[in-house]
CSV table of C-alpha atoms in Angstrom, one decimal:
chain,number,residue,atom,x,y,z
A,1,UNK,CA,-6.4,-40.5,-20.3
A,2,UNK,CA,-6.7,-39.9,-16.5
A,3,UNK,CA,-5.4,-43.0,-15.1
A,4,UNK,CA,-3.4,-44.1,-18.0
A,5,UNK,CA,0.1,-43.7,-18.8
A,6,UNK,CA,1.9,-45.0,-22.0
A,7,UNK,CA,1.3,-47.9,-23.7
A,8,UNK,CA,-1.8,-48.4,-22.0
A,9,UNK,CA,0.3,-49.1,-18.7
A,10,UNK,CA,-2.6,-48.4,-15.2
A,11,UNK,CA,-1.5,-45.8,-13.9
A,12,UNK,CA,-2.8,-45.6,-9.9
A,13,UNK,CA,-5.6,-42.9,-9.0
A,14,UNK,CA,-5.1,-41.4,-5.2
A,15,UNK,CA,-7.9,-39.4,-5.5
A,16,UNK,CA,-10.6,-37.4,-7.2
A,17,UNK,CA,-13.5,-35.0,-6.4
A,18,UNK,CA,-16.8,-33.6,-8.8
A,19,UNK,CA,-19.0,-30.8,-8.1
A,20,UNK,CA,-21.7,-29.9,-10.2
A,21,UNK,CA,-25.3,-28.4,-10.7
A,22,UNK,CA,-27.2,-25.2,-12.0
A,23,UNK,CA,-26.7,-21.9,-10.8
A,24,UNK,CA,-28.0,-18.8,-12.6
A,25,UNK,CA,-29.3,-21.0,-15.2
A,26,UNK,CA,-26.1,-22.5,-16.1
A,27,UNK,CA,-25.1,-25.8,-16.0
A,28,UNK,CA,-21.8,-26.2,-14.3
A,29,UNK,CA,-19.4,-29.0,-13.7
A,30,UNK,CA,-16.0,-29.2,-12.1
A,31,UNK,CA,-13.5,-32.2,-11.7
A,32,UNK,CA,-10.1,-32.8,-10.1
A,33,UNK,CA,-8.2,-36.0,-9.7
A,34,UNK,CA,-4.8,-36.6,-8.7
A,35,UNK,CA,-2.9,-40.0,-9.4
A,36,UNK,CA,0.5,-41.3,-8.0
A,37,UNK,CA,4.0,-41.5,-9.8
A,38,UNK,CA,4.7,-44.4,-11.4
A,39,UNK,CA,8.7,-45.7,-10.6
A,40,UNK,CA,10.5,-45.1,-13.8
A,41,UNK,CA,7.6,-44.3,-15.8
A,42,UNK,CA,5.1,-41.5,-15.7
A,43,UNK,CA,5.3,-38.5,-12.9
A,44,UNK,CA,2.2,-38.0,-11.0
A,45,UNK,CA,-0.5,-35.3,-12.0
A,46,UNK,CA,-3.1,-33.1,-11.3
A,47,UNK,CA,-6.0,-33.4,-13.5
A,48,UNK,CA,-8.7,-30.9,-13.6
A,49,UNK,CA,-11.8,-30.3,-16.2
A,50,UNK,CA,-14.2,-27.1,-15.7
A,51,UNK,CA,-17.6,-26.7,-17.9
A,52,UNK,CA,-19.8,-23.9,-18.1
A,53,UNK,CA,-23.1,-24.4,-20.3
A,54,UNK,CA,-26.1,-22.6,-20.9
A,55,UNK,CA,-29.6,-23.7,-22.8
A,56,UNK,CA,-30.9,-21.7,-24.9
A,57,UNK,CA,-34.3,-21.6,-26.7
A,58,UNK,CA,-35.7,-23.7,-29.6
A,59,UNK,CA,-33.0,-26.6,-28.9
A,60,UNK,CA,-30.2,-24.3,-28.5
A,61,UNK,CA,-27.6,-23.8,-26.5
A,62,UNK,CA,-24.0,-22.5,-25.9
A,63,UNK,CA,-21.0,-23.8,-23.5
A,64,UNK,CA,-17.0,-23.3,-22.8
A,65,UNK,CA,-14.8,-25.7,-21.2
A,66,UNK,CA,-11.4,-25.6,-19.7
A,67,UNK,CA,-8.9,-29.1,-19.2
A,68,UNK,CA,-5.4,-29.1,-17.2
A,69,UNK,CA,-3.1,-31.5,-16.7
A,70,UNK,CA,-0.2,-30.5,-14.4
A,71,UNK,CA,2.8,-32.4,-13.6
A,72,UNK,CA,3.0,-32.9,-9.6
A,73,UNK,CA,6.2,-31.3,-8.1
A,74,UNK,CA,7.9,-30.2,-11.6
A,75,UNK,CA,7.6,-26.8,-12.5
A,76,UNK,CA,6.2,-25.7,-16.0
A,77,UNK,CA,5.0,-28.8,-17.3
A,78,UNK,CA,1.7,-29.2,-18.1
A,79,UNK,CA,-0.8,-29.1,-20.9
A,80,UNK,CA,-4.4,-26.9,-21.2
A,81,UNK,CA,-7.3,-27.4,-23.5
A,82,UNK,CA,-9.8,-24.4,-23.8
A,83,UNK,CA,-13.0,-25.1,-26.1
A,84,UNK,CA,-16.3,-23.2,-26.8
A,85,UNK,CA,-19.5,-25.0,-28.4
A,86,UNK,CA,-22.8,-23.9,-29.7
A,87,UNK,CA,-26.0,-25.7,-30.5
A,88,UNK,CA,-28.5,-23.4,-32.8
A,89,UNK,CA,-31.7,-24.9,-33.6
A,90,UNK,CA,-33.1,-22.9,-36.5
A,91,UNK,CA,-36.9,-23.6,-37.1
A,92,UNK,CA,-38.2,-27.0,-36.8
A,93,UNK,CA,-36.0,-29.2,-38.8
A,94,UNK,CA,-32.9,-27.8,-39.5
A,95,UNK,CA,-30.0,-27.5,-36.8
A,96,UNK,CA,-26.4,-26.3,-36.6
A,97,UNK,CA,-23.3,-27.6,-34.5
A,98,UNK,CA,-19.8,-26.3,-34.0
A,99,UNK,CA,-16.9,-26.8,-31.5
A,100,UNK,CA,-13.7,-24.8,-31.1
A,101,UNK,CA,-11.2,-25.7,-29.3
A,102,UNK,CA,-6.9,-25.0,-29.2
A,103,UNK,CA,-4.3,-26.7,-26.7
A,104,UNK,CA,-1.6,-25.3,-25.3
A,105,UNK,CA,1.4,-27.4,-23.5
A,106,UNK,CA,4.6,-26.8,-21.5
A,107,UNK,CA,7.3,-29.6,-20.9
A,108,UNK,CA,10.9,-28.6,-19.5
A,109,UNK,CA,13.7,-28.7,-22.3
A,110,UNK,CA,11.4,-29.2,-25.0
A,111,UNK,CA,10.1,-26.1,-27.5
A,112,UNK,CA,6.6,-25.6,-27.5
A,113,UNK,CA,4.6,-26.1,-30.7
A,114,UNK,CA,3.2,-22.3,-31.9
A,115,UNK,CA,0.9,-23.8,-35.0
A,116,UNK,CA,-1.2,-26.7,-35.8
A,117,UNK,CA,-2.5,-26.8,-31.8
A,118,UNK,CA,-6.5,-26.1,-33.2
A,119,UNK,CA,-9.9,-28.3,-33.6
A,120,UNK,CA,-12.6,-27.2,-35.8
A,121,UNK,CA,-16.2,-29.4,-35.7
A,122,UNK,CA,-18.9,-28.2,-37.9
A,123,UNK,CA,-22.1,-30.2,-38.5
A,124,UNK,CA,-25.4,-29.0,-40.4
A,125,UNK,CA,-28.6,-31.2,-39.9
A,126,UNK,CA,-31.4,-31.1,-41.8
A,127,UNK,CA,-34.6,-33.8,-40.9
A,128,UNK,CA,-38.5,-34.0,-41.3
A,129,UNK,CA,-40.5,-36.6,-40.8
A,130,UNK,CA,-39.0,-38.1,-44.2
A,131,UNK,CA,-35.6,-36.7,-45.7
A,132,UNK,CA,-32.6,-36.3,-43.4
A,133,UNK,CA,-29.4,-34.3,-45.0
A,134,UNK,CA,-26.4,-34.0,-42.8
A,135,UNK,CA,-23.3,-32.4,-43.7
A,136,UNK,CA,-19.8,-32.1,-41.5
A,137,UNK,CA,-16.5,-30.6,-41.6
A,138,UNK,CA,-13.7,-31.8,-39.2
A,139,UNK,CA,-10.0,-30.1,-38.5
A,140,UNK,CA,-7.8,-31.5,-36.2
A,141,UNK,CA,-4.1,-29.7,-36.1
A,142,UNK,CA,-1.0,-32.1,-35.5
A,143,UNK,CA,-0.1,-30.5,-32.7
A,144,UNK,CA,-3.1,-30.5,-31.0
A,145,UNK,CA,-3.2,-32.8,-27.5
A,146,UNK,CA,-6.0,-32.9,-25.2
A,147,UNK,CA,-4.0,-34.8,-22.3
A,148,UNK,CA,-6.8,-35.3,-20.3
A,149,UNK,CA,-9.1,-36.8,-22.9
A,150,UNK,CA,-8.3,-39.4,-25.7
A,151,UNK,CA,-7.5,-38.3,-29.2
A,152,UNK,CA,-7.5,-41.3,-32.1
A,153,UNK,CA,-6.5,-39.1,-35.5
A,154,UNK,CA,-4.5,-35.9,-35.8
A,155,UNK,CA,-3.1,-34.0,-38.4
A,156,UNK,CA,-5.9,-34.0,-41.0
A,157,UNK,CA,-9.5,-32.7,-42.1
A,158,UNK,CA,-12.4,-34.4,-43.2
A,159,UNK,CA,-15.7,-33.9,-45.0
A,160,UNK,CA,-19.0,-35.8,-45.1
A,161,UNK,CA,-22.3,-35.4,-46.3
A,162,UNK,CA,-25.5,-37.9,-46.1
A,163,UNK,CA,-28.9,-38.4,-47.8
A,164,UNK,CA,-31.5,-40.2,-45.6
A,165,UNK,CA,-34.9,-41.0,-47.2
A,166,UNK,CA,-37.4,-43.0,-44.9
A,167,UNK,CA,-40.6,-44.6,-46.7
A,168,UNK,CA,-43.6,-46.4,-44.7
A,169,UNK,CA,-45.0,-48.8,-46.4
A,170,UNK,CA,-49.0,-49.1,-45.0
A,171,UNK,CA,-50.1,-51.4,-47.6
A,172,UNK,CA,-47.7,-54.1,-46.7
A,173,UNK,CA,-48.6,-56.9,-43.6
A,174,UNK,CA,-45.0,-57.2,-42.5
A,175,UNK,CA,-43.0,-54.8,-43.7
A,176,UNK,CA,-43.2,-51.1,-41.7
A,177,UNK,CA,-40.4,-49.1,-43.3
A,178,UNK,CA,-37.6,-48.9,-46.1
A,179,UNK,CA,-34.7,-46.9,-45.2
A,180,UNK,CA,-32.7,-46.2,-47.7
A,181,UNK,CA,-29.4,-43.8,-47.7
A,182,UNK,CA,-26.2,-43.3,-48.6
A,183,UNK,CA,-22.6,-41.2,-48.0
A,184,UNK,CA,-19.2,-40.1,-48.5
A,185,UNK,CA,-16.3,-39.6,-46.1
A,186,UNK,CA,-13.1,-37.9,-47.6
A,187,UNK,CA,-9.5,-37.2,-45.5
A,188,UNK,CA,-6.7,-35.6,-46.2
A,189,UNK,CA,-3.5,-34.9,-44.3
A,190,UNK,CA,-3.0,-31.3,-43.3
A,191,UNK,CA,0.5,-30.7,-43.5
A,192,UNK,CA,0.8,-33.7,-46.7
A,193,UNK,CA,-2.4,-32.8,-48.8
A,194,UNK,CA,-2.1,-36.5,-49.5
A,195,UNK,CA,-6.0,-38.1,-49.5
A,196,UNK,CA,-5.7,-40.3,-46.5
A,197,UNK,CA,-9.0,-42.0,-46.5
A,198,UNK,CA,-12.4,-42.4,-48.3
A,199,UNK,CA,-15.7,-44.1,-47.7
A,200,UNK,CA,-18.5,-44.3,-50.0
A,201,UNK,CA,-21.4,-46.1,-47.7
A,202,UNK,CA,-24.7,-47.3,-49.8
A,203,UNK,CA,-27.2,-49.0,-47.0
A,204,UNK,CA,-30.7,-50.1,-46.9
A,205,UNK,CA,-32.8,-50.7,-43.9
A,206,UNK,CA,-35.8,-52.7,-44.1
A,207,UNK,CA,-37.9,-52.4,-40.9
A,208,UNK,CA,-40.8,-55.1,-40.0
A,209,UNK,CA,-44.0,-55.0,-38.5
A,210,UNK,CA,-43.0,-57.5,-35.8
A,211,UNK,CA,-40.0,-55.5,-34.5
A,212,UNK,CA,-37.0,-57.1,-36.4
A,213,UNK,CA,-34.7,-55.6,-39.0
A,214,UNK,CA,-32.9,-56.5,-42.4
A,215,UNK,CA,-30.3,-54.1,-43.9
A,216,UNK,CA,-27.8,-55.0,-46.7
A,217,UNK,CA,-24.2,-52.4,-47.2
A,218,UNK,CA,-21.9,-51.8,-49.3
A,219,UNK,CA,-19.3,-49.7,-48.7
A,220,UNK,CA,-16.5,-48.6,-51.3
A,221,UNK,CA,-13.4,-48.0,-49.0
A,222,UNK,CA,-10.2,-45.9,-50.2
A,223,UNK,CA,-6.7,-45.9,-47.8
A,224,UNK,CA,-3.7,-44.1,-48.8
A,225,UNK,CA,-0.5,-45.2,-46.4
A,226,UNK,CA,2.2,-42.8,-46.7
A,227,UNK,CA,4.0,-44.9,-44.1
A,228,UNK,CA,3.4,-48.6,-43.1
A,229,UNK,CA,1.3,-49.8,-41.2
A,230,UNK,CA,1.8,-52.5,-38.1
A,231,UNK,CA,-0.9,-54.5,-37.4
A,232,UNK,CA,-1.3,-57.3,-34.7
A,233,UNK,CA,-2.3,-60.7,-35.5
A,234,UNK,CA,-1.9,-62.6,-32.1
A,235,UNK,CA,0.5,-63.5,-29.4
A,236,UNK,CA,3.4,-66.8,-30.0
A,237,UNK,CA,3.8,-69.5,-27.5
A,238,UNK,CA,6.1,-67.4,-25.4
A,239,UNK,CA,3.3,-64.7,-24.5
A,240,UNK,CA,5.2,-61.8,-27.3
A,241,UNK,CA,2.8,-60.1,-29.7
A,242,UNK,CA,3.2,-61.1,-33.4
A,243,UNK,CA,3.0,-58.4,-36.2
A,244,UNK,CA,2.5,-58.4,-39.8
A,245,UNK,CA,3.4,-54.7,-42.1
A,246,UNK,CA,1.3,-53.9,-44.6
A,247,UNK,CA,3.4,-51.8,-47.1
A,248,UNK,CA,2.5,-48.2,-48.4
A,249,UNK,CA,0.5,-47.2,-51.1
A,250,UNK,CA,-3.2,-47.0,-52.2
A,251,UNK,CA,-5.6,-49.7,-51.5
A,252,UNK,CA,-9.6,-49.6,-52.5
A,253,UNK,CA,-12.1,-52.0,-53.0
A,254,UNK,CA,-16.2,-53.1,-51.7
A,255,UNK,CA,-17.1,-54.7,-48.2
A,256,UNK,CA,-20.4,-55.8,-48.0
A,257,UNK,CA,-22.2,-56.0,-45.1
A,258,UNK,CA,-25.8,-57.8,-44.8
A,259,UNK,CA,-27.3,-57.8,-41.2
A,260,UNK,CA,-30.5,-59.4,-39.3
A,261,UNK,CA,-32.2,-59.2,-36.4
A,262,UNK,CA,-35.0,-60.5,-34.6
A,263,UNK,CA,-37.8,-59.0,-32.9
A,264,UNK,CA,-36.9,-56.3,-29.8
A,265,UNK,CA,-40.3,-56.2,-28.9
A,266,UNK,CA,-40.1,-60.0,-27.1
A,267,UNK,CA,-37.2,-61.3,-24.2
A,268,UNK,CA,-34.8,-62.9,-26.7
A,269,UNK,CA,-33.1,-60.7,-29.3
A,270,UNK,CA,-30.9,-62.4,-32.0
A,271,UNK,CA,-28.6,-60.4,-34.1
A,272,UNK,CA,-25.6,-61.5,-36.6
A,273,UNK,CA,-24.0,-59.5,-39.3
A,274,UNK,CA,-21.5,-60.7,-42.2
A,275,UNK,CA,-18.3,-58.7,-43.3
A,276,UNK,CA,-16.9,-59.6,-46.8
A,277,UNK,CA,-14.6,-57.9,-48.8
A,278,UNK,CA,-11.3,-56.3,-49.6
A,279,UNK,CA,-9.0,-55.1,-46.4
A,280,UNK,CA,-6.0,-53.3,-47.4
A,281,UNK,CA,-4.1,-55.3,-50.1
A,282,UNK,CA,-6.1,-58.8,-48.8
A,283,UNK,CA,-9.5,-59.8,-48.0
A,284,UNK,CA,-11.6,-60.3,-44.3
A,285,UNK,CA,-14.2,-62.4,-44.1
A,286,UNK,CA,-16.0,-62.4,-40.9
A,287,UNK,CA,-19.7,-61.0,-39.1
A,288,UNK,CA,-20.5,-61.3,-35.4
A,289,UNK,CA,-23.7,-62.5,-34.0
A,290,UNK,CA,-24.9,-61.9,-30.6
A,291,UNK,CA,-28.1,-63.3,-28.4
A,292,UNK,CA,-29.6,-61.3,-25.7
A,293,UNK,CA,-32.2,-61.4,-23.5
A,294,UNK,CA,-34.3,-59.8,-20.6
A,295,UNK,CA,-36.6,-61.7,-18.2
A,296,UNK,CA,-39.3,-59.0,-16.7
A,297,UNK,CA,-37.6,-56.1,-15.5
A,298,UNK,CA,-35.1,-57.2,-13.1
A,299,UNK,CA,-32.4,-59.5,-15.2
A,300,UNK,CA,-31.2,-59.2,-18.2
A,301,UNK,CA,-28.0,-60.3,-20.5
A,302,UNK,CA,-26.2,-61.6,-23.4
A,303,UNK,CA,-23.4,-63.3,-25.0
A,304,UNK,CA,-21.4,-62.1,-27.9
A,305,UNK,CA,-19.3,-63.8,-30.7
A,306,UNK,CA,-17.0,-61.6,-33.3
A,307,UNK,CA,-14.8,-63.4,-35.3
A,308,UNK,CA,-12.4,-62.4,-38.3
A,309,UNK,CA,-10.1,-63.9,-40.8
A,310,UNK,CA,-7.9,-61.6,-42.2
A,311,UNK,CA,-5.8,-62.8,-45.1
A,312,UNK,CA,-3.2,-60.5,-46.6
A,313,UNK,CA,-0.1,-61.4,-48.5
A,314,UNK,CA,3.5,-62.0,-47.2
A,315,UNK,CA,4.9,-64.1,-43.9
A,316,UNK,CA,2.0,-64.1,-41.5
A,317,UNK,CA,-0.6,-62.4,-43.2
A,318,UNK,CA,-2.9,-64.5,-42.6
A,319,UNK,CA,-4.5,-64.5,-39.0
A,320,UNK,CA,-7.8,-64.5,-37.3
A,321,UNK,CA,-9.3,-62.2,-34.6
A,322,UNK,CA,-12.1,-63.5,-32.3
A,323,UNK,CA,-13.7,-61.5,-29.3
A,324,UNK,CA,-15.8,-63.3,-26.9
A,325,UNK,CA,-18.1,-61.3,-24.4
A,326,UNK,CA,-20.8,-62.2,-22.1
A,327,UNK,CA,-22.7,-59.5,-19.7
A,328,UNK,CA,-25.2,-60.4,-17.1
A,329,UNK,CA,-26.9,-57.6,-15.1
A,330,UNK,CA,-30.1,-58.0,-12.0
A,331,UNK,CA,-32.1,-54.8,-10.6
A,332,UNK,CA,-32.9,-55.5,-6.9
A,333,UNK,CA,-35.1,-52.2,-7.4
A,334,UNK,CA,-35.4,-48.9,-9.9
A,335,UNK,CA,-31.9,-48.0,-7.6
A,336,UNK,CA,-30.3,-50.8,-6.7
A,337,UNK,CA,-27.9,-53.0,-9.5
A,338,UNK,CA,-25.2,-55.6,-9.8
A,339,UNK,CA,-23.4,-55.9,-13.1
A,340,UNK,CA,-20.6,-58.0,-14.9
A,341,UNK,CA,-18.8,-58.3,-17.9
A,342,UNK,CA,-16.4,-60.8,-19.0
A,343,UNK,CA,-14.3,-60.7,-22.5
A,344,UNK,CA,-11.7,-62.8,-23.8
A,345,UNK,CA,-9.9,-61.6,-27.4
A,346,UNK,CA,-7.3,-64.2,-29.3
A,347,UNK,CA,-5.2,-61.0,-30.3
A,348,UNK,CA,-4.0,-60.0,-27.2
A,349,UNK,CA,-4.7,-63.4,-25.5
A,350,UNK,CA,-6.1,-61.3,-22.4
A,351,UNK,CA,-9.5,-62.2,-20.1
A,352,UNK,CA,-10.8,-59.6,-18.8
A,353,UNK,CA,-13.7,-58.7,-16.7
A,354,UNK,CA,-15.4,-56.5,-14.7
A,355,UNK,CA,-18.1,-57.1,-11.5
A,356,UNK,CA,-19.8,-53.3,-11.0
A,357,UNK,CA,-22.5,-53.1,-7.6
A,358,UNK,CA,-24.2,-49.5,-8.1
A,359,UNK,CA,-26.8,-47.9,-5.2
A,360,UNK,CA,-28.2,-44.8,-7.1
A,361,UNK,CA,-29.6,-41.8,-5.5
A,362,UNK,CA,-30.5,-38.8,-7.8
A,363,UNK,CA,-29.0,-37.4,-10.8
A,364,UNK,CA,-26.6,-40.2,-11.1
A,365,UNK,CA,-25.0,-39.9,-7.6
A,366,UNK,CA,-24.9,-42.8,-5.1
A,367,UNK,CA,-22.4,-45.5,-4.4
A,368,UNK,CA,-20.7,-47.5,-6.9
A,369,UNK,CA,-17.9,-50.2,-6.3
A,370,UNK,CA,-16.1,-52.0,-9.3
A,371,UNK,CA,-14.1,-54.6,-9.3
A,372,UNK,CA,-11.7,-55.7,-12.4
A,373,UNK,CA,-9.4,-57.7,-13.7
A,374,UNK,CA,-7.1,-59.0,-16.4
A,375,UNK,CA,-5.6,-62.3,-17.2
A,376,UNK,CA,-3.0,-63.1,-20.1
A,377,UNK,CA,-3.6,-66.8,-20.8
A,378,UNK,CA,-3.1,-68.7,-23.8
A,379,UNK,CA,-5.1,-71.2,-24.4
A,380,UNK,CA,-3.1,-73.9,-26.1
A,381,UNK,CA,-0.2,-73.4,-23.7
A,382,UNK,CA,-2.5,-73.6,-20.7
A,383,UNK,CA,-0.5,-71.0,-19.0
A,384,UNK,CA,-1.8,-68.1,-17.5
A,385,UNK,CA,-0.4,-64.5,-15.5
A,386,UNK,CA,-2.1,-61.9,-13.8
A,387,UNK,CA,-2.0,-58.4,-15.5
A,388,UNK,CA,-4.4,-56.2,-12.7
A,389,UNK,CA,-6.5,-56.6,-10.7
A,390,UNK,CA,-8.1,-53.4,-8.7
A,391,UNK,CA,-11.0,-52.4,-6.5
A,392,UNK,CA,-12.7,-48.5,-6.8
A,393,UNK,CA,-15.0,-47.2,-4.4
A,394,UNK,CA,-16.8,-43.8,-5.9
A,395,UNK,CA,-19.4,-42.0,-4.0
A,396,UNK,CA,-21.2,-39.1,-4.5
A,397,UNK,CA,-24.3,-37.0,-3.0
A,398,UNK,CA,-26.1,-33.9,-4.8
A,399,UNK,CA,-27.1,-31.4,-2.6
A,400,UNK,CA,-28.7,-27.8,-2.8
A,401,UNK,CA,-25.7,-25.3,-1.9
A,402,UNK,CA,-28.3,-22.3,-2.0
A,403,UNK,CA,-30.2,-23.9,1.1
A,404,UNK,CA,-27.7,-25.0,3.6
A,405,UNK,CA,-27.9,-22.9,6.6
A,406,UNK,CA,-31.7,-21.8,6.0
């Protein structure tokens, strides 16, 4: 969330540094930035992110890390994140995850949580050259707040386990591979015990000998809403958001999802998808389909349609939801790129876009310059208002600290 204050408002960046590389045989990494107080809105801070890791053999590995974010020029308020990670590769197929982590936070005339500030990730893998089984466990307390990174659920856990069976198929001209597998995603709120959400996901993947794809889903999807839920359906004539509510209770039903693709293997790459089925207490019935392409190894591209119409009952329930996108990108040489990306989406009735030039030296360093920038314009109004529009300027060099001065 380092440059981002509430509600999504910019908030301005005066300056950031990164120092990384291997010493000892670990992997280190160290970053502070600073950005500027915003009148009436959010103080300036210090943000700072330290990460120690350590490879280990037969795909292992173990690492800690350590994120602050401290209030410029007020005293005791601040937030910390400490975390430890482990990668253990057991034999040749089986492997084992897990992530720790608890936050602690200080803000002046507010009591500090005590409980609920922990995050638990577990994940055991299993895969050959056939079966795959995955199982996870995920705990996220409500009180726990990375402030420098983003955090889009709190306050429940979650279990999942899948089943992945692949099957080549050598007596078959144009078909190379069935993949068939399926899984189930259960939630429920910590402090509630009230199941939250459920997902049972049935999916096979038919791969051809030409390079292209067919794969039909269904997924059986379960929400529980102890409270309602807001959702936005577009922006009125006079640039305000519109909103409809869908009311609590328990909603479940199918979505199917049938996909295609072309070939990946040639310059132009079709893809489209179809979603159909039950959303909350209504229906959505939409799919996106996309068209890409690259000419030799120097240009490359692709324009992108996502559309949804979401119909749900009660005063403006029903609503669409169309993204548009189109990227373009040319290599002058193995280091040297220009890129852009523009995107216009009907519920926010914002363009944006995005023109990034990038030298490269090694290990990701080099010189990069972006330039982006937002319009709110609707379309039938023919009105228009700039929402930002900023320039960054990033360089960085690697260098070997155990040589200088030899």
């Amino acid at each position: 969330r380092i440059g981002i204050g509430g509600g999504g408002v910019p908030v301005p960046i005066e300056w950031g540094s990164r120092l990384s590389g291997r010493v000892s045989g670990l992997d280190v990494g160290l970053i502070h930035m600073r950005t500027e107080t915003v009148e009436g809105g959010t103080p300036g801070n210090g943000y700072t992110v330290a990460r120690l890791a350590r490879e280990l053999p037969n795909r292992s590995g173990v690492g800690v890390m350590f994120t602050e974010r401290s209030a410029l020029g007020i005293a005791n308020d601040h937030g910390r994140t400490f975390a430890a990670d482990t990668n253990i590769g057991i034999g040749e197929f089986f492997n084992f995850t897990g992530v720790l982590g608890v936050t602690t936070s200080s803000v002046p005339g507010e009591v500090a949580p005590t409980d609920g500030r922990e995050a638990v990730i577990l994940t055991a893998n299993y895969r050959d050259s056939e079966w795959q089984f995955r199982s996870s466990y995920d705990r996220i307390g409500a009180n726990f707040n990375p402030e420098v990174g983003f955090l889009r659920r709190s306050d429940f856990q979650q279990v999942s386990g899948t089943i992945w069976r692949d099957i080549r198929v050598p007596s078959s001209d144009w078909i190379r591979q069935f993949s068939p597998h399926t899984s189930y995603t259960t939630a429920y709120g910590l402090e509630s015990g009230v199941k939250e959400t459920a997902t049972w996901h049935m999916h096979n993947m038919v791969r051809l000998e030409n390079g292209g794809q067919l794969s039909f889903a269904a997924d059986w999807i379960y929400d529980g809403l102890t409270e309602p839920l807001e959702l936005t359906t577009g922006v009125d004539d006079a640039g305000d958001q519109t909103f409809v509510e869908v009311p609590t209770g328990e909603y479940s039903g199918w979505l199917f999802n049938p996909s295609v693709n072309t070939s990946t293997q040639v310059p132009v790459v079709w893809r489209t998808n179809l979603l159909l089925g039950q959303f909350f207490s209504g229906t959505r019935k939409g799919g996106s389909t996309s068209l890409s392409f690259q000419l030799g190894g120097a240009l490359a591209g692709a324009i992108a349609l996502e559309y949804n119409r979401i119909e749900l009952p009660g005063p403006g329930g029903k609503f669409d939801a169309t993204l548009l996108s189109s990227r373009v990108g040319y290599s002058f040489s193995p280091t040297l790129y220009i890129q852009s990306l523009i995107q216009y989406n009907t519920q926010t009735a914002v363009w944006s876009g995005n023109l990034r030039f990038g030298w490269v030296d090694t290990a990701g360093t080099g010189l990069f310059i972006v330039f982006n920038e937002r319009q709110s314009e609707r379309i039938a109004g023919l009105t228009s208002s700039l929402l930002e529009r900023t320039v960054s300027i990033k360089f960085s060099r690697q260098r070997d600290v155990s040589r200088i001065g030899r």
